[in-house]
PDB file of C-alpha atoms in Angstrom:
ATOM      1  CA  UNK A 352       0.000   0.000   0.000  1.00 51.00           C
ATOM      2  CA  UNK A 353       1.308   3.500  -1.008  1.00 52.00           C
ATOM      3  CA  UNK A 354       2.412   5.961   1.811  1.00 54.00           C
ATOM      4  CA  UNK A 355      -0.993   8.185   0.363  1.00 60.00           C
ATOM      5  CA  UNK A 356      -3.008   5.312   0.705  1.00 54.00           C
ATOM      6  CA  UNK A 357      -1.911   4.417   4.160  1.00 56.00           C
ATOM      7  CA  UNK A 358      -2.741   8.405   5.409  1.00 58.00           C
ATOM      8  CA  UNK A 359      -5.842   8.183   3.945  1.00 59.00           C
ATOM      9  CA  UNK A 360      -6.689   5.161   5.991  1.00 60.00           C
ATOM     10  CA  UNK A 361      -5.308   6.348   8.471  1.00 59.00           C
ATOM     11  CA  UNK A 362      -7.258   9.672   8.513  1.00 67.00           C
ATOM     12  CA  UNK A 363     -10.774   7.625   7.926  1.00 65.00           C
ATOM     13  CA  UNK A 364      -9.861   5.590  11.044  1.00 64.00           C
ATOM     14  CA  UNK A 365      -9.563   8.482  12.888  1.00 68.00           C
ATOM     15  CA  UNK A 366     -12.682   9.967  11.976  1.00 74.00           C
ATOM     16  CA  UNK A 367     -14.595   6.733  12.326  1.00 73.00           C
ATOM     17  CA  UNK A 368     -13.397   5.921  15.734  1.00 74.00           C
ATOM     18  CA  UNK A 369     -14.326  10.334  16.396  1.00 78.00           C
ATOM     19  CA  UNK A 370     -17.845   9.597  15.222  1.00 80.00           C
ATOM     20  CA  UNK A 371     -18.896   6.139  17.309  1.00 84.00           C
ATOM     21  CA  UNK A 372     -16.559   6.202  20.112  1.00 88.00           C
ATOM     22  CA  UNK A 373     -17.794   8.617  21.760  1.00 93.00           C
ATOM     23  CA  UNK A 374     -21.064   7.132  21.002  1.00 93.00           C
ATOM     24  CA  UNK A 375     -20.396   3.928  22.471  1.00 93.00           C
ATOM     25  CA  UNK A 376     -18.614   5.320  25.586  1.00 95.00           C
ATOM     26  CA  UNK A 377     -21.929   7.390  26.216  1.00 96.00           C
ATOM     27  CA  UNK A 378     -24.176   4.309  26.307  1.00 96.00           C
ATOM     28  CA  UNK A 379     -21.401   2.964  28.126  1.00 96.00           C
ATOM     29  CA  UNK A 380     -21.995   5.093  31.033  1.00 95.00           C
ATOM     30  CA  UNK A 381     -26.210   5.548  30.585  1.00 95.00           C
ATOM     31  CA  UNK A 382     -26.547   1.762  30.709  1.00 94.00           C
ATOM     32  CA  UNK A 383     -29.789   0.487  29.875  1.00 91.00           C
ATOM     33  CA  UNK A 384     -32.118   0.729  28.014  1.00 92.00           C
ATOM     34  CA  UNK A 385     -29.352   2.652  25.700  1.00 95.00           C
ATOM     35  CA  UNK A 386     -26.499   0.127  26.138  1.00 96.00           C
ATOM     36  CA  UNK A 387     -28.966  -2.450  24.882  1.00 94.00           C
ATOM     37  CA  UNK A 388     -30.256  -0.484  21.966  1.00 94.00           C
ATOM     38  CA  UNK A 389     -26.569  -0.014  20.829  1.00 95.00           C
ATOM     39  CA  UNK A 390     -25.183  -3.671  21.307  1.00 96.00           C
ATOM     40  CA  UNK A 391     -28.364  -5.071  19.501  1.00 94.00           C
ATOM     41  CA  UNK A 392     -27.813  -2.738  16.502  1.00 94.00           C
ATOM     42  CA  UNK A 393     -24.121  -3.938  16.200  1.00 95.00           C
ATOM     43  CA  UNK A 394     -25.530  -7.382  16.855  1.00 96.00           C
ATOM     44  CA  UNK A 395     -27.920  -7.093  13.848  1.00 94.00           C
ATOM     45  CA  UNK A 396     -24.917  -5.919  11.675  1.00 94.00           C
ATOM     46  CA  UNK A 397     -22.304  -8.551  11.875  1.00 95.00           C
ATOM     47  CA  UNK A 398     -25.213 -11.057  11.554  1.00 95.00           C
ATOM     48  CA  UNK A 399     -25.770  -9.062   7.916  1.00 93.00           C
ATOM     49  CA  UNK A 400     -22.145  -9.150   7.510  1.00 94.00           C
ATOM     50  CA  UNK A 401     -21.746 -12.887   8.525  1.00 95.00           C
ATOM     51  CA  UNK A 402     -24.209 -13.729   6.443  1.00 92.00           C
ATOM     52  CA  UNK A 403     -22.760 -12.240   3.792  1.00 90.00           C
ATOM     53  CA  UNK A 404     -18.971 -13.762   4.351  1.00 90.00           C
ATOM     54  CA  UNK A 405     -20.505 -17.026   4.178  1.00 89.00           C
ATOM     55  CA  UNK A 406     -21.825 -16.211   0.022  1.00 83.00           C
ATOM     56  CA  UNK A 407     -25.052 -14.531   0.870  1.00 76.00           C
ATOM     57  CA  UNK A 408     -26.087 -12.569  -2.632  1.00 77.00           C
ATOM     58  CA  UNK A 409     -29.099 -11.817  -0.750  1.00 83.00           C
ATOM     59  CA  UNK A 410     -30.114 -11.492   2.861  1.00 87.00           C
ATOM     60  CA  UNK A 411     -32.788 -14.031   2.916  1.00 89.00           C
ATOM     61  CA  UNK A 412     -34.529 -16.610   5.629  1.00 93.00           C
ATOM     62  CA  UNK A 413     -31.100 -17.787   7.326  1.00 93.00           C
ATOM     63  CA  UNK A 414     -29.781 -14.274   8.056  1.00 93.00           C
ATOM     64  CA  UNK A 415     -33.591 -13.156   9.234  1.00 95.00           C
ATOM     65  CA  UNK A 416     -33.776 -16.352  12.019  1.00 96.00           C
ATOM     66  CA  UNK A 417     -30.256 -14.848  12.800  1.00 96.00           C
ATOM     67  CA  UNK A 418     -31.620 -11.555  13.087  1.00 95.00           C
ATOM     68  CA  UNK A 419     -34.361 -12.440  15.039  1.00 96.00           C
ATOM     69  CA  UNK A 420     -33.022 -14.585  17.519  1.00 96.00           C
ATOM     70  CA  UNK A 421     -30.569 -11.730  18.046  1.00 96.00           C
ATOM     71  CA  UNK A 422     -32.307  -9.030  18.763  1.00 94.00           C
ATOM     72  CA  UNK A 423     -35.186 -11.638  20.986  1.00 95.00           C
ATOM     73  CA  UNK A 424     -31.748 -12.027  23.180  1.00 95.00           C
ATOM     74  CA  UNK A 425     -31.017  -8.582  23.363  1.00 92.00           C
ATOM     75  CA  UNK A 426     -34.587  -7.952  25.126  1.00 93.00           C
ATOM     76  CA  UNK A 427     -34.403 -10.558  27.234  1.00 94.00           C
ATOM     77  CA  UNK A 428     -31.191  -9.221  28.628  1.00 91.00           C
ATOM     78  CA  UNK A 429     -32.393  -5.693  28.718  1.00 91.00           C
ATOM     79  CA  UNK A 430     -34.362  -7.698  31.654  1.00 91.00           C
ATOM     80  CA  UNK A 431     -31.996  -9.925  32.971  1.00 92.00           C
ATOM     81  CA  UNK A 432     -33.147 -13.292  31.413  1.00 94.00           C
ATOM     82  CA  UNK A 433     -29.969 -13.951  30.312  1.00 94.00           C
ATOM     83  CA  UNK A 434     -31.927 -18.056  30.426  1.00 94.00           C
ATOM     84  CA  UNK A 435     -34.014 -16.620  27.637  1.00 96.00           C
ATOM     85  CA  UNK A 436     -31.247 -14.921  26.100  1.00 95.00           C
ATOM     86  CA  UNK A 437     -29.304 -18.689  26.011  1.00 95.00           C
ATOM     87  CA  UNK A 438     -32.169 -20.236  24.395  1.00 97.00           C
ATOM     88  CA  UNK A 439     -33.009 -17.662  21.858  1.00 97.00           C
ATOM     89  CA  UNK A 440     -29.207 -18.050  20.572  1.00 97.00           C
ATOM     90  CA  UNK A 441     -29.544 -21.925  20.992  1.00 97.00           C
ATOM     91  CA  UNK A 442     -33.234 -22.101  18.885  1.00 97.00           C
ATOM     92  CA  UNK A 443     -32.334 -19.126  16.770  1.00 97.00           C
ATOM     93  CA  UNK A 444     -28.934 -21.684  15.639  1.00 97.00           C
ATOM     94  CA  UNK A 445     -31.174 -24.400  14.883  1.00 97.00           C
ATOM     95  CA  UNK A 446     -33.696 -21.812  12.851  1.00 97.00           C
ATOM     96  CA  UNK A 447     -30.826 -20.535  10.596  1.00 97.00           C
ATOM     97  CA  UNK A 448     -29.158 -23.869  10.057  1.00 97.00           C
ATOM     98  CA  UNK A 449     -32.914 -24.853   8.932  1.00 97.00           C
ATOM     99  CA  UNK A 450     -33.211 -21.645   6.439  1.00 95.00           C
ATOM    100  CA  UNK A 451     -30.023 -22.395   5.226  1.00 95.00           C
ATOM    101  CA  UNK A 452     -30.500 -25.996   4.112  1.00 96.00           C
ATOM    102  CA  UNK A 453     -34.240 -25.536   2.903  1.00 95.00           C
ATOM    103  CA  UNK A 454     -32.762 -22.577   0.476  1.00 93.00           C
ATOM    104  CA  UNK A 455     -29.876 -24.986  -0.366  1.00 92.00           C
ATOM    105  CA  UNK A 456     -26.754 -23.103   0.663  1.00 92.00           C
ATOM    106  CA  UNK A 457     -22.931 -24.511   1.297  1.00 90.00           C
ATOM    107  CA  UNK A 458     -21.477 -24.338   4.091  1.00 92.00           C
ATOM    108  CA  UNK A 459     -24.256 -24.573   6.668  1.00 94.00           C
ATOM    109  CA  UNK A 460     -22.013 -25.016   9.871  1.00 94.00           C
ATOM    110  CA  UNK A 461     -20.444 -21.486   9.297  1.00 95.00           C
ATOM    111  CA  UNK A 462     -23.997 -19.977   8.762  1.00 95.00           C
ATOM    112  CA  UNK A 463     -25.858 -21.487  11.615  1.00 96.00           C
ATOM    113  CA  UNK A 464     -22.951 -20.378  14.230  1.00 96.00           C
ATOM    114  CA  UNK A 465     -23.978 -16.669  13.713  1.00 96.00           C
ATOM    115  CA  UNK A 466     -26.380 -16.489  16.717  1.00 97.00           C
ATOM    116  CA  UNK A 467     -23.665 -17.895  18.943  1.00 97.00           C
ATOM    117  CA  UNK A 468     -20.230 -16.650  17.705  1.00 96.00           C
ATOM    118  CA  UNK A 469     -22.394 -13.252  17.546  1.00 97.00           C
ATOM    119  CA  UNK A 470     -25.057 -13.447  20.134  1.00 97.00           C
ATOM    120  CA  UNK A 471     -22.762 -14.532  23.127  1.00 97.00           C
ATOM    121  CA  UNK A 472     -20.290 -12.390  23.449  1.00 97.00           C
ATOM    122  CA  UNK A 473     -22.742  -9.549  22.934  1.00 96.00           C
ATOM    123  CA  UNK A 474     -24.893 -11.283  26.128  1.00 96.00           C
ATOM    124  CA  UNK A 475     -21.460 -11.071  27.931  1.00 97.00           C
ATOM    125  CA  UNK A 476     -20.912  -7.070  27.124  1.00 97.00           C
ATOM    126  CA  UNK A 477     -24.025  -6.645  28.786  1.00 96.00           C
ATOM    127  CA  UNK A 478     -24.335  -8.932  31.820  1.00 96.00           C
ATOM    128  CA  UNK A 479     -20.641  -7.353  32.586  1.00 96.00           C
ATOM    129  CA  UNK A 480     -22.294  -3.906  32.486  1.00 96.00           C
ATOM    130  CA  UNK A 481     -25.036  -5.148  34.492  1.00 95.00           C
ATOM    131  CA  UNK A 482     -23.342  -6.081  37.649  1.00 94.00           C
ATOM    132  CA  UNK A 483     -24.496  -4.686  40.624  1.00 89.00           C
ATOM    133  CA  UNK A 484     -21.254  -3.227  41.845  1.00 84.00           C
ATOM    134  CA  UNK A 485     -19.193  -2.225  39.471  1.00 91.00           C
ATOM    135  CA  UNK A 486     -20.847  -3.025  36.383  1.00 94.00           C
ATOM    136  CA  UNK A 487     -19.789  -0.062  34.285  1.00 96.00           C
ATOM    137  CA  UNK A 488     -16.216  -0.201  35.673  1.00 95.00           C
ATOM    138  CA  UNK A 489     -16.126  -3.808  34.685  1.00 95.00           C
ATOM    139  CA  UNK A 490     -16.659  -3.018  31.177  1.00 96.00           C
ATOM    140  CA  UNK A 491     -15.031   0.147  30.453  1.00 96.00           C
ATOM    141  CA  UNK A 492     -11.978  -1.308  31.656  1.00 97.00           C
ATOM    142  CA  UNK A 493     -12.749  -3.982  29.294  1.00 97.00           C
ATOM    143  CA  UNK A 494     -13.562  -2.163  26.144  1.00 96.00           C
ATOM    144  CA  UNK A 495     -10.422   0.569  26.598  1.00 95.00           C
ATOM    145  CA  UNK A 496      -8.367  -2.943  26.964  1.00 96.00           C
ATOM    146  CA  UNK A 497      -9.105  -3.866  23.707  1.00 95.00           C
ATOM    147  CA  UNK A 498      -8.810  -0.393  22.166  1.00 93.00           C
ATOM    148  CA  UNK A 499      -5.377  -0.085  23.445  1.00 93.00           C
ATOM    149  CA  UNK A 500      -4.660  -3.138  21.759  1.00 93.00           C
ATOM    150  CA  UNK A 501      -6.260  -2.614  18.454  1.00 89.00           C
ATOM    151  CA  UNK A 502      -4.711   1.180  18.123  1.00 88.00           C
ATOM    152  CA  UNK A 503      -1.486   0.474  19.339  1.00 90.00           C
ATOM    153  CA  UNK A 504      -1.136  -2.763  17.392  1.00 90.00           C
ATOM    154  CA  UNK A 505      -1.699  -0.851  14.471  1.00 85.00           C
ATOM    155  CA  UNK A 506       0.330   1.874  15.097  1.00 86.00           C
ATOM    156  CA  UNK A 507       3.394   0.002  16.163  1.00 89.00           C
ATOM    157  CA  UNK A 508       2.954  -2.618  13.519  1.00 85.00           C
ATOM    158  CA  UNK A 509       2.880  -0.351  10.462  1.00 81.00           C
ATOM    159  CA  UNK A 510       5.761   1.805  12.136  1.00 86.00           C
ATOM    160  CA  UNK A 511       7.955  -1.027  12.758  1.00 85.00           C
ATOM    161  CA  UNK A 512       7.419  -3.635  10.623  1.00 79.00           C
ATOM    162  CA  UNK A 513       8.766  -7.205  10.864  1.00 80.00           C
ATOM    163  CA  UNK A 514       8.298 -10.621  10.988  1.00 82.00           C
ATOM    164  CA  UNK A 515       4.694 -11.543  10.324  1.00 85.00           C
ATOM    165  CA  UNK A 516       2.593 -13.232  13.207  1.00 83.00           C
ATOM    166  CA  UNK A 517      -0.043 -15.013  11.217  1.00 84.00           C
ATOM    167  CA  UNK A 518       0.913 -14.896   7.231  1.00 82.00           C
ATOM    168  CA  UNK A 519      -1.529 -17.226   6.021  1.00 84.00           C
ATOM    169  CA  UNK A 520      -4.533 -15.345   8.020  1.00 86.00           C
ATOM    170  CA  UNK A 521      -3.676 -12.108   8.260  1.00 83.00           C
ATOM    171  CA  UNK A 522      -0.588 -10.594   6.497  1.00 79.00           C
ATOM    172  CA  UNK A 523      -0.545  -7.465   7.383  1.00 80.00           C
ATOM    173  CA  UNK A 524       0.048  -8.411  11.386  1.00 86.00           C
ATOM    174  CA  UNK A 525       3.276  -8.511  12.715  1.00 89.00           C
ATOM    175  CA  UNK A 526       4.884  -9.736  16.270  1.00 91.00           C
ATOM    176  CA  UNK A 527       5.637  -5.917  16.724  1.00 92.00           C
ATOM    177  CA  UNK A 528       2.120  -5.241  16.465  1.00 91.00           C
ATOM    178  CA  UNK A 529       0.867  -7.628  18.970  1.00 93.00           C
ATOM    179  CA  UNK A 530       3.925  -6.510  21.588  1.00 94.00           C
ATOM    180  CA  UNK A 531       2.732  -2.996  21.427  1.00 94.00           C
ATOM    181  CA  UNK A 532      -0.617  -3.989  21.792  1.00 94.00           C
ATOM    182  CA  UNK A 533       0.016  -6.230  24.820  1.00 96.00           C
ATOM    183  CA  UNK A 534       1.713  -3.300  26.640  1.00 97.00           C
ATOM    184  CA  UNK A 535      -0.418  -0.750  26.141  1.00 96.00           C
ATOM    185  CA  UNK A 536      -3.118  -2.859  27.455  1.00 97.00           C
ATOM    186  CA  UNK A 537      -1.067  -3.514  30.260  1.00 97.00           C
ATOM    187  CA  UNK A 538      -0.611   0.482  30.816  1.00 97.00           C
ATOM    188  CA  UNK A 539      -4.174   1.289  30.436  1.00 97.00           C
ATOM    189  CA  UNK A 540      -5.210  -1.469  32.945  1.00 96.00           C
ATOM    190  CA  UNK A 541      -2.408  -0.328  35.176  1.00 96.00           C
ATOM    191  CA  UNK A 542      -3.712   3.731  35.316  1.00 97.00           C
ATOM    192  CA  UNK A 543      -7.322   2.343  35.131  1.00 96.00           C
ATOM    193  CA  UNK A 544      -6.507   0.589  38.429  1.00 94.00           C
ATOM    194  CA  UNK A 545      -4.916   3.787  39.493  1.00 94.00           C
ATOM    195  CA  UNK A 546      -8.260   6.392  38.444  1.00 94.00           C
ATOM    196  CA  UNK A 547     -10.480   3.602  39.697  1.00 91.00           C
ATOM    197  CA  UNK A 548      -9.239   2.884  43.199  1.00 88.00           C
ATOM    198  CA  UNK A 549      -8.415  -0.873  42.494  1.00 87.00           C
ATOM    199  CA  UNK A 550      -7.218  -3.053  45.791  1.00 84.00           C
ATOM    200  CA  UNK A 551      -4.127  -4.702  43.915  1.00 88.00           C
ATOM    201  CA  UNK A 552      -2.951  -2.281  40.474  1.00 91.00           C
ATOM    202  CA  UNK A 553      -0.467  -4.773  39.080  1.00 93.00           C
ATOM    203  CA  UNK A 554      -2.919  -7.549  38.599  1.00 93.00           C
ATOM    204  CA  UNK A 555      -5.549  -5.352  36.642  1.00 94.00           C
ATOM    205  CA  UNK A 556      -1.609  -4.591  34.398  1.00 95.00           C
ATOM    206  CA  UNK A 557      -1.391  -8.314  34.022  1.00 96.00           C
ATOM    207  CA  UNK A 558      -5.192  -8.863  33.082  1.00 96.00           C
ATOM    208  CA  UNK A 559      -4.868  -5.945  30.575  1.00 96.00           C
ATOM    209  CA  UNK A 560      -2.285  -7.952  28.866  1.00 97.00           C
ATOM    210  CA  UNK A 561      -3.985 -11.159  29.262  1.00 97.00           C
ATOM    211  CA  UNK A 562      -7.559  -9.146  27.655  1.00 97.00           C
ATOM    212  CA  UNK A 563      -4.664  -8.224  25.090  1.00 97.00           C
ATOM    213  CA  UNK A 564      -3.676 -11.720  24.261  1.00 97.00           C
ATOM    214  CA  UNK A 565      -7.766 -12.856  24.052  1.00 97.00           C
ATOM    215  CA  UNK A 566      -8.623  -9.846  21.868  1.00 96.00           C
ATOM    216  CA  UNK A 567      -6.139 -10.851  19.088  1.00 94.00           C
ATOM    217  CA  UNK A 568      -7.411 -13.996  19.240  1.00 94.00           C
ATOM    218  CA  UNK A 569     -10.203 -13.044  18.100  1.00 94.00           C
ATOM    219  CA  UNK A 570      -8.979 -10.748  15.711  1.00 92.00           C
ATOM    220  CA  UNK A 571      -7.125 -13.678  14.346  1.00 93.00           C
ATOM    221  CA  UNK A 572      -9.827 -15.836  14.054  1.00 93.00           C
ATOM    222  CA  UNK A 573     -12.713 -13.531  12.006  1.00 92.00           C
ATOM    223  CA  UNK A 574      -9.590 -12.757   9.764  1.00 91.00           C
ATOM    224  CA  UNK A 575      -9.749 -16.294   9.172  1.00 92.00           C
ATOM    225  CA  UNK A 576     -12.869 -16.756   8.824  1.00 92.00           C
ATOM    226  CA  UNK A 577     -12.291 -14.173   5.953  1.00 90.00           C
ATOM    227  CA  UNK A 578      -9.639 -15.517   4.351  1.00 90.00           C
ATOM    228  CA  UNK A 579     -11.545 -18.859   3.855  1.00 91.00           C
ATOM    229  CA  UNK A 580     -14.295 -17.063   2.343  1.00 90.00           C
ATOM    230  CA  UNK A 581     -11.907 -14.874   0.055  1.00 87.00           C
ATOM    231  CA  UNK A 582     -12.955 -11.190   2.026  1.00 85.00           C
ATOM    232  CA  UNK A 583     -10.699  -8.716   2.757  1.00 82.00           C
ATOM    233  CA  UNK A 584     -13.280  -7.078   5.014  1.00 80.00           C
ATOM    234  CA  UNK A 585     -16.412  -8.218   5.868  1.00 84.00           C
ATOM    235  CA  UNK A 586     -18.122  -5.046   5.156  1.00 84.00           C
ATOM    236  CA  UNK A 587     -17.636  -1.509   4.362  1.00 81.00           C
ATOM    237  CA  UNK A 588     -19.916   0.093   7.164  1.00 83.00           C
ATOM    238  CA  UNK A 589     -17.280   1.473   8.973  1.00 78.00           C
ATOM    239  CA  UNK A 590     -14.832   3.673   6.506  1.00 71.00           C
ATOM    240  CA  UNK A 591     -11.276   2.713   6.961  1.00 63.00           C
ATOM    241  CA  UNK A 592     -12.329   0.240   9.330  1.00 67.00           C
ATOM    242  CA  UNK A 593     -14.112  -2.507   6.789  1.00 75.00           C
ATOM    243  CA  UNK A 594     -17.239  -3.678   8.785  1.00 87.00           C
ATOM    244  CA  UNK A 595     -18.715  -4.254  12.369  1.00 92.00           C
ATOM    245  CA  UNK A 596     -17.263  -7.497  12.436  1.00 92.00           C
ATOM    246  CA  UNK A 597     -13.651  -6.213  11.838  1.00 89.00           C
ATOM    247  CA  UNK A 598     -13.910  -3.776  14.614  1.00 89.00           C
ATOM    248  CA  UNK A 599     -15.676  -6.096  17.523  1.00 92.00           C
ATOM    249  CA  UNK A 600     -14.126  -8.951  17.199  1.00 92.00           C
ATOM    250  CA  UNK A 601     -11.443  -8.710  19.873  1.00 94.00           C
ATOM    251  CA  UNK A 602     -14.745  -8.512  21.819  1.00 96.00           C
ATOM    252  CA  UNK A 603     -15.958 -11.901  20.777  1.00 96.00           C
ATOM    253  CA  UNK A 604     -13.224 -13.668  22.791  1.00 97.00           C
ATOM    254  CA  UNK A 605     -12.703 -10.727  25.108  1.00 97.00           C
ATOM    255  CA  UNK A 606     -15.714 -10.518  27.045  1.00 97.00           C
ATOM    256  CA  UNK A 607     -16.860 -13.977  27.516  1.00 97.00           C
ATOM    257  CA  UNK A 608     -13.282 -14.757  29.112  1.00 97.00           C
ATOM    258  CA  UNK A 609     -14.059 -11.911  31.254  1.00 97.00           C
ATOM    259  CA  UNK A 610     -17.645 -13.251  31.989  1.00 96.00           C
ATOM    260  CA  UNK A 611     -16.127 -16.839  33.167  1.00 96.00           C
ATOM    261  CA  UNK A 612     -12.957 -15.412  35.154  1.00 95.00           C
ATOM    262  CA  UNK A 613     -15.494 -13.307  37.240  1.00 94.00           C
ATOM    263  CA  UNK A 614     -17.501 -15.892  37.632  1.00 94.00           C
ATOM    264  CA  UNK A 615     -14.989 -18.799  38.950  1.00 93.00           C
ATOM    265  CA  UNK A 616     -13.334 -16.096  41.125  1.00 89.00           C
ATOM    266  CA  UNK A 617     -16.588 -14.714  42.181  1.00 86.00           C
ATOM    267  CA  UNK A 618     -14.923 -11.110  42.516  1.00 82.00           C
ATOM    268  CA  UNK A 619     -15.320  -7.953  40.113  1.00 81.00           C
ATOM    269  CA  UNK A 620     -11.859  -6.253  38.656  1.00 84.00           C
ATOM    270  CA  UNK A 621     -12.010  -3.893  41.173  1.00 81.00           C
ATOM    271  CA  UNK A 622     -11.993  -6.119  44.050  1.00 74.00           C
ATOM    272  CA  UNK A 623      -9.132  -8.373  42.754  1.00 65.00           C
TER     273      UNK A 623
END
């Protein structure tokens, strides 16, 4: 890519993240019914964009049963059935993978896990926001974790260069990359322990690295999921970011790992 090509991705990323960050971070902080409304509408979008990775030429039945059983989930956790929310995801699976076969499409395994790879981690955003304590804590510490990673991973990876991490999935990643993403991670869970009074600073540095670590994972994997399908994004939503899907899916890994390490340790981040 040409050094004018590069700025002028660079400058739409800029002014994509300027437009819905501050969005996000606001129903972020209002919590529900807002935080809700948001997560469902980004929900709805990567099932139109997964959909359409897997060689949707139109939206039809399959990507409506995802759709549905999306957005049934996202009111039953606006009222704390995340049961209902489970089962939605679990029939709306069987719906698409039903949709999918009647209309004879390929690769029905890949279309059918839309209401889970999608629908759970989205659950997960929202039950950590929904904790009685420190619920909006909880997952502004997680969503600035994987921002950290995904901004300076980019930076540091086009500045420095280097060996590739994952050629075959994603070429344009490099070990560089993921370092500098790791540590800033690590420094914004550090001074987020610091602003938010945390009992033990260091381990919220560690976790930020750790959330670091998870995040690419994800990354890694829709990138594969891509690369399978022959997509360099899987949308053009977002300009300069590709779609919905390219820009959440450290949080597909991200925040159900969260959801199950507060849960075994029975503690919130702020208490650890």
């Amino acid at each position: 890519m040409s050094a004018r090509a590069e700025h002028s991705e660079l400058a739409k990323r800029v002014l994509s993240a300027a437009v819905l960050g501050p969005v996000v971070l606001v129903a972020l902080y209002l919590g529900s019914p807002f935080l809700e409304l948001v997560v469902t509408a980004a929900a709805v979008a990567m099932a139109w964009e997964w959909d359409r990775l897997c060689g949707a030429r139109r939206f039809g039945l399959s990507g409506w049963a995802a759709v549905l059983s999306l957005a049934v989930a996202g009111m039953a956790a606006w009222s704390r059935s995340y049961d209902v929310a489970g089962l939605a995801l679990v029939l709306g699976t069987l719906a698409v993978y039903a949709a999918a076969a009647a209309a004879n499409r390929s690769h029905l395994a890949w279309i059918s896990a839309a209401p889970i790879v999608i629908g759970v981690p989205c659950a997960a955003l929202l039950w950590l926001r929904a904790l009685p304590m420190d619920g909006f804590e909880t997952a502004l510490w997680l969503i600035g974790a994987i921002w950290a990673t995904d901004i300076a991973a980019f930076a540091i990876g086009r500045l420095v260069g280097g060996t590739r991490l994952a050629p075959r999935i994603s070429p344009r990643k490099t070990w560089a990359g993921l370092f500098g993403g790791v540590a800033m991670a690590a420094l914004w869970g550090l001074l987020f322990a610091v602003w938010a009074g945390a009992k033990t600073p260091w381990l919220l540095c560690v976790l930020g690295a750790c959330a670091a670590l998870v995040a690419q994972a994800g990354d890694l994997g829709v990138s594969s999921v891509k690369r399978r399908f022959g997509a360099k994004d899987s949308s053009n939503l977002i300009p300069g970011h590709g779609g919905v899907l390219d820009r959440l899916d450290g949080m597909l890994t991200a925040a159900p790992a969260l959801v199950a390490l507060i849960l075994v340790s029975n503690a919130g981040i702020l208490a650890w």
